[in-house]
Amino acid sequence: MSRVDILGVKFDALTPEEAVAAAEALPYGSRVVTPNPEIVTAARNDPELMEIINSSGLVTADGIGIIYAAKLLGRKLPGRVTGIGLVTALFERMAKREGSVYLFGAKPGVAEKAAEKISADYPGIRIAGTHDGYFSDDAEIIDDINAARPDLLLVCLGAPKQEKWMASRSGAVHAGLMMGLGGVLDVFAGEVKRAPKLFQKLGLEWLYRAVTQPSRFKRILKLPGFLFAAMRERGGEK
Ligand code: UDP
């Protein structure tokens, strides 16, 4: 699988369909991460996070900013592979073989709501368990996951907490595949709406989220810095 370096993070150069096939082909216990520009920026200042991301089984480009940076750097990434797009495609396929999923993360009650929605939308999927993402000791959570041995474990603690949790617990947790997916349980639960299709198509989902969730606005302000860093890197290569 060829990987494309964007400011140190090595992304798998895959279309959404190829990414689904790649996720299914990963060895038992692999980790999937879907970095956006904000996480790439964080990883540049955090070597441990950089190593955690680059040692994951699959690294997909979540966010149009990553694609812009690839273009600026003259490197080829086929397009965005969002975490939510990837997990819903996996759900469709898992439903056919009665695969199981454990939902870990978000505020109390959200994972249960998400479970109801997932069961309704993808009959055939087994919900192996749920747990909220606010804890001081995760030993019981790990026991609960291990008793269920899910095919898929969604770890939705926000970045970089979820990436660090997956890496540090990967030896202790028994799940076929672990995916770090930020706020997707909130989306499944209907707590946060996805942007209208047109915004998604234009790659402007970030703009919709910034306006509808003003708390996210300061994150958007980091995007120019990220693109400048890509430009500087390109300048340095010449
Ligand atoms: N979250 C959590 N535990 C924490 C911090 C956050 O479970 O200690 C959850 C939070 O409730 C939300 C998700 O992690 O559901 C983060 O969502 P966000 O959209 O901010 O994700 P990001 O953009 O960081 O991927």
Tab-separated table of C-alpha atoms and ligand atoms in Angstrom:
chain	number	residue	atom	x	y	z
A	1	MET	CA	0.000	0.000	0.000
A	2	SER	CA	1.533	3.329	-0.960
A	3	ARG	CA	1.607	6.105	1.616
A	4	VAL	CA	1.792	9.839	0.964
A	5	ASP	CA	3.654	12.078	3.401
A	6	ILE	CA	1.805	15.233	4.430
A	7	LEU	CA	3.945	17.152	6.953
A	8	GLY	CA	5.171	13.917	8.504
A	9	VAL	CA	1.871	12.018	8.606
A	10	LYS	CA	1.858	9.152	6.145
A	11	PHE	CA	-1.580	8.788	4.573
A	12	ASP	CA	-2.727	5.740	2.645
A	13	ALA	CA	-3.419	6.815	-0.939
A	14	LEU	CA	-6.765	5.076	-1.312
A	15	THR	CA	-10.227	5.819	-2.667
A	16	PRO	CA	-13.117	5.324	-0.216
A	17	GLU	CA	-13.883	1.898	-1.760
A	18	GLU	CA	-10.239	0.833	-1.559
A	19	ALA	CA	-10.068	2.016	2.048
A	20	VAL	CA	-13.016	-0.200	3.016
A	21	ALA	CA	-11.346	-3.219	1.407
A	22	ALA	CA	-8.049	-2.328	3.097
A	23	ALA	CA	-9.744	-2.004	6.506
A	24	GLU	CA	-11.329	-5.433	6.094
A	25	ALA	CA	-8.013	-6.974	5.110
A	26	LEU	CA	-6.105	-5.688	8.163
A	27	PRO	CA	-4.776	-8.208	10.686
A	28	TYR	CA	-6.749	-8.811	13.927
A	29	GLY	CA	-6.384	-5.968	16.412
A	30	SER	CA	-5.258	-3.320	13.916
A	31	ARG	CA	-5.854	0.389	14.450
A	32	VAL	CA	-7.446	2.796	11.970
A	33	VAL	CA	-7.005	6.561	12.252
A	34	THR	CA	-8.494	9.331	10.138
A	35	PRO	CA	-6.414	12.480	10.740
A	36	ASN	CA	-7.633	15.942	9.796
A	37	PRO	CA	-5.406	19.045	9.513
A	38	GLU	CA	-5.777	19.745	13.216
A	39	ILE	CA	-4.404	16.315	14.158
A	40	VAL	CA	-1.547	16.618	11.673
A	41	THR	CA	-0.680	19.961	13.273
A	42	ALA	CA	-0.833	18.391	16.749
A	43	ALA	CA	1.346	15.459	15.620
A	44	ARG	CA	4.027	17.850	14.342
A	45	ASN	CA	4.460	19.004	17.927
A	46	ASP	CA	4.027	15.592	19.517
A	47	PRO	CA	6.429	12.872	18.283
A	48	GLU	CA	4.560	10.197	20.260
A	49	LEU	CA	1.310	11.043	18.465
A	50	MET	CA	3.129	11.090	15.103
A	51	GLU	CA	4.507	7.594	15.773
A	52	ILE	CA	1.073	6.336	16.921
A	53	ILE	CA	-0.558	7.617	13.735
A	54	ASN	CA	2.121	6.337	11.383
A	55	SER	CA	2.169	2.890	12.994
A	56	SER	CA	-1.604	2.475	12.493
A	57	GLY	CA	-2.833	-0.132	10.030
A	58	LEU	CA	-4.762	2.400	7.997
A	59	VAL	CA	-4.380	6.189	7.881
A	60	THR	CA	-7.043	7.972	5.868
A	61	ALA	CA	-7.359	11.648	4.970
A	62	ASP	CA	-10.331	13.081	6.858
A	63	GLY	CA	-10.840	16.602	5.667
A	64	ILE	CA	-10.484	18.607	2.508
A	65	GLY	CA	-7.538	20.489	4.088
A	66	ILE	CA	-5.411	17.345	3.789
A	67	ILE	CA	-6.256	17.098	0.089
A	68	TYR	CA	-5.363	20.778	-0.447
A	69	ALA	CA	-2.052	20.231	1.341
A	70	ALA	CA	-1.338	17.187	-0.875
A	71	LYS	CA	-1.995	19.336	-3.938
A	72	LEU	CA	0.275	22.100	-2.625
A	73	LEU	CA	2.990	19.519	-2.083
A	74	GLY	CA	2.467	18.001	-5.528
A	75	ARG	CA	1.574	14.642	-3.999
A	76	LYS	CA	-1.269	12.456	-5.043
A	77	LEU	CA	-4.079	11.518	-2.688
A	78	PRO	CA	-7.221	10.255	-4.451
A	79	GLY	CA	-9.561	12.238	-2.173
A	80	ARG	CA	-11.101	12.342	1.248
A	81	VAL	CA	-11.907	9.176	3.148
A	82	THR	CA	-13.866	10.417	6.130
A	83	GLY	CA	-14.195	8.392	9.302
A	84	ILE	CA	-17.982	8.441	9.107
A	85	GLY	CA	-17.941	7.401	5.430
A	86	LEU	CA	-15.573	4.551	6.173
A	87	VAL	CA	-17.488	3.237	9.181
A	88	THR	CA	-20.891	3.354	7.475
A	89	ALA	CA	-19.472	1.420	4.501
A	90	LEU	CA	-18.083	-1.136	6.947
A	91	PHE	CA	-21.457	-1.356	8.721
A	92	GLU	CA	-23.171	-2.146	5.416
A	93	ARG	CA	-20.825	-5.021	4.827
A	94	MET	CA	-20.799	-6.249	8.420
A	95	ALA	CA	-24.601	-6.322	8.503
A	96	LYS	CA	-24.549	-9.054	5.848
A	97	ARG	CA	-22.418	-11.330	7.993
A	98	GLU	CA	-23.856	-10.387	11.402
A	99	GLY	CA	-20.690	-8.666	12.516
A	100	SER	CA	-20.509	-7.122	15.976
A	101	VAL	CA	-19.583	-3.615	17.024
A	102	TYR	CA	-18.792	-2.067	20.414
A	103	LEU	CA	-19.398	1.668	20.773
A	104	PHE	CA	-17.021	3.392	23.178
A	105	GLY	CA	-17.022	7.133	23.759
A	106	ALA	CA	-19.105	10.322	23.939
A	107	LYS	CA	-21.219	11.593	26.815
A	108	PRO	CA	-23.307	9.172	28.905
A	109	GLY	CA	-26.337	7.965	26.963
A	110	VAL	CA	-25.025	8.912	23.516
A	111	ALA	CA	-23.491	5.523	22.634
A	112	GLU	CA	-26.803	3.798	23.562
A	113	LYS	CA	-28.743	6.178	21.325
A	114	ALA	CA	-26.224	5.620	18.532
A	115	ALA	CA	-26.621	1.850	19.040
A	116	GLU	CA	-30.393	2.109	18.509
A	117	LYS	CA	-29.909	4.058	15.326
A	118	ILE	CA	-27.232	1.708	14.003
A	119	SER	CA	-29.418	-1.350	14.773
A	120	ALA	CA	-32.337	0.271	12.950
A	121	ASP	CA	-30.299	1.335	9.916
A	122	TYR	CA	-28.152	-1.781	9.602
A	123	PRO	CA	-30.233	-4.742	10.725
A	124	GLY	CA	-27.862	-7.672	10.991
A	125	ILE	CA	-25.234	-5.796	12.950
A	126	ARG	CA	-24.890	-6.972	16.521
A	127	ILE	CA	-24.233	-4.313	19.156
A	128	ALA	CA	-21.627	-5.976	21.364
A	129	GLY	CA	-21.730	-3.247	24.010
A	130	THR	CA	-21.568	0.460	24.729
A	131	HIS	CA	-19.704	2.684	27.162
A	132	ASP	CA	-19.405	6.425	27.512
A	133	GLY	CA	-16.055	8.122	27.073
A	134	TYR	CA	-15.703	9.785	30.470
A	135	PHE	CA	-13.741	7.614	32.886
A	136	SER	CA	-10.793	7.753	35.240
A	137	ASP	CA	-9.968	4.050	35.150
A	138	ASP	CA	-10.601	2.036	32.008
A	139	ALA	CA	-9.971	-1.466	33.441
A	140	GLU	CA	-13.685	-2.280	33.666
A	141	ILE	CA	-14.314	-0.923	30.207
A	142	ILE	CA	-11.570	-3.134	28.797
A	143	ASP	CA	-13.047	-6.155	30.632
A	144	ASP	CA	-16.443	-5.367	29.129
A	145	ILE	CA	-14.989	-5.062	25.620
A	146	ASN	CA	-12.989	-8.265	26.037
A	147	ALA	CA	-16.023	-10.206	27.252
A	148	ALA	CA	-17.775	-9.174	24.033
A	149	ARG	CA	-14.780	-9.590	21.671
A	150	PRO	CA	-16.335	-7.369	19.013
A	151	ASP	CA	-15.326	-7.493	15.350
A	152	LEU	CA	-15.163	-3.712	15.400
A	153	LEU	CA	-14.502	-1.272	18.255
A	154	LEU	CA	-15.308	2.395	17.698
A	155	VAL	CA	-13.190	4.580	19.972
A	156	CYS	CA	-14.768	8.033	20.036
A	157	LEU	CA	-12.898	10.038	22.662
A	158	GLY	CA	-11.790	12.917	20.427
A	159	ALA	CA	-8.269	13.388	19.119
A	160	PRO	CA	-5.576	12.784	20.266
A	161	LYS	CA	-7.046	10.991	23.281
A	162	GLN	CA	-8.562	8.190	21.181
A	163	GLU	CA	-5.368	7.605	19.150
A	164	LYS	CA	-3.311	7.414	22.353
A	165	TRP	CA	-5.834	5.151	24.064
A	166	MET	CA	-5.913	2.739	21.104
A	167	ALA	CA	-2.120	2.552	20.891
A	168	SER	CA	-1.532	2.114	24.609
A	169	ARG	CA	-4.310	-0.457	25.058
A	170	SER	CA	-3.913	-2.391	21.825
A	171	GLY	CA	-2.193	-5.334	23.558
A	172	ALA	CA	-4.914	-5.548	26.226
A	173	VAL	CA	-8.030	-5.053	24.104
A	174	HIS	CA	-9.509	-7.917	22.090
A	175	ALA	CA	-11.291	-6.494	19.076
A	176	GLY	CA	-10.947	-7.326	15.390
A	177	LEU	CA	-10.420	-3.721	14.404
A	178	MET	CA	-10.251	-0.471	16.379
A	179	MET	CA	-11.181	2.825	14.787
A	180	GLY	CA	-10.622	6.276	16.302
A	181	LEU	CA	-13.637	8.270	15.163
A	182	GLY	CA	-14.014	11.490	17.173
A	183	GLY	CA	-17.578	12.715	17.206
A	184	VAL	CA	-19.261	10.022	15.087
A	185	LEU	CA	-21.330	8.622	17.962
A	186	ASP	CA	-22.823	12.090	18.388
A	187	VAL	CA	-23.694	12.049	14.685
A	188	PHE	CA	-25.268	8.569	14.807
A	189	ALA	CA	-27.174	9.525	17.945
A	190	GLY	CA	-28.515	12.626	16.198
A	191	GLU	CA	-26.868	14.934	18.767
A	192	VAL	CA	-24.909	16.625	16.004
A	193	LYS	CA	-26.218	16.921	12.476
A	194	ARG	CA	-24.046	16.185	9.490
A	195	ALA	CA	-23.783	19.019	6.989
A	196	PRO	CA	-26.293	19.011	4.122
A	197	LYS	CA	-25.225	16.903	1.112
A	198	LEU	CA	-24.233	19.968	-0.919
A	199	PHE	CA	-21.731	21.082	1.741
A	200	GLN	CA	-20.362	17.534	1.891
A	201	LYS	CA	-19.960	17.416	-1.880
A	202	LEU	CA	-18.149	20.741	-2.012
A	203	GLY	CA	-15.836	19.704	0.801
A	204	LEU	CA	-17.267	22.469	2.986
A	205	GLU	CA	-18.476	20.305	5.874
A	206	TRP	CA	-15.951	22.067	8.141
A	207	LEU	CA	-17.570	25.441	7.347
A	208	TYR	CA	-21.035	24.122	8.215
A	209	ARG	CA	-19.755	22.689	11.490
A	210	ALA	CA	-17.923	25.905	12.363
A	211	VAL	CA	-21.085	27.938	11.914
A	212	THR	CA	-23.499	25.522	13.608
A	213	GLN	CA	-21.120	24.670	16.460
A	214	PRO	CA	-19.360	27.953	17.231
A	215	SER	CA	-17.184	26.195	19.822
A	216	ARG	CA	-15.384	24.629	16.858
A	217	PHE	CA	-14.646	27.951	15.229
A	218	LYS	CA	-11.235	28.444	16.770
A	219	ARG	CA	-10.203	25.091	15.313
A	220	ILE	CA	-10.851	26.409	11.817
A	221	LEU	CA	-8.424	29.233	12.493
A	222	LYS	CA	-5.683	26.617	12.607
A	223	LEU	CA	-6.233	25.648	8.985
A	224	PRO	CA	-4.288	28.528	7.376
A	225	GLY	CA	-1.263	27.709	9.554
A	226	PHE	CA	-1.453	24.118	8.413
A	227	LEU	CA	-1.577	25.097	4.730
A	228	PHE	CA	1.284	27.584	5.247
A	229	ALA	CA	3.350	24.771	6.728
A	230	ALA	CA	2.668	22.711	3.599
A	231	MET	CA	3.704	25.649	1.417
A	232	ARG	CA	6.872	26.137	3.440
A	233	GLU	CA	7.709	22.468	3.053
A	234	ARG	CA	7.228	22.693	-0.687
A	235	GLY	CA	9.390	25.838	-0.771
A	236	GLY	CA	12.088	23.995	1.176
A	237	GLU	CA	12.100	21.142	-1.321
A	238	LYS	CA	12.824	23.339	-4.322
B	1	UDP	N1	-15.137	12.661	24.383
B	1	UDP	C1	-15.102	11.581	25.244
B	1	UDP	N2	-14.247	11.599	26.303
B	1	UDP	C2	-13.432	12.649	26.558
B	1	UDP	C3	-13.453	13.751	25.659
B	1	UDP	C4	-14.320	13.719	24.593
B	1	UDP	O1	-15.812	10.606	25.046
B	1	UDP	O2	-12.702	12.604	27.551
B	1	UDP	C5	-16.049	12.610	23.254
B	1	UDP	C6	-16.975	13.786	23.116
B	1	UDP	O3	-18.110	13.619	23.959
B	1	UDP	C7	-17.324	13.705	21.656
B	1	UDP	C8	-16.035	13.186	21.025
B	1	UDP	O4	-15.279	12.626	22.092
B	1	UDP	O5	-18.340	12.763	21.439
B	1	UDP	C9	-15.192	14.255	20.359
B	1	UDP	O6	-15.898	14.783	19.351
B	1	UDP	P1	-15.270	15.840	18.361
B	1	UDP	O7	-16.304	16.111	17.336
B	1	UDP	O8	-14.686	16.973	19.135
B	1	UDP	O9	-14.137	14.953	17.726
B	1	UDP	P2	-12.821	15.372	16.962
B	1	UDP	O10	-13.162	16.540	16.096
B	1	UDP	O11	-11.815	15.673	18.026
B	1	UDP	O12	-12.477	14.140	16.215
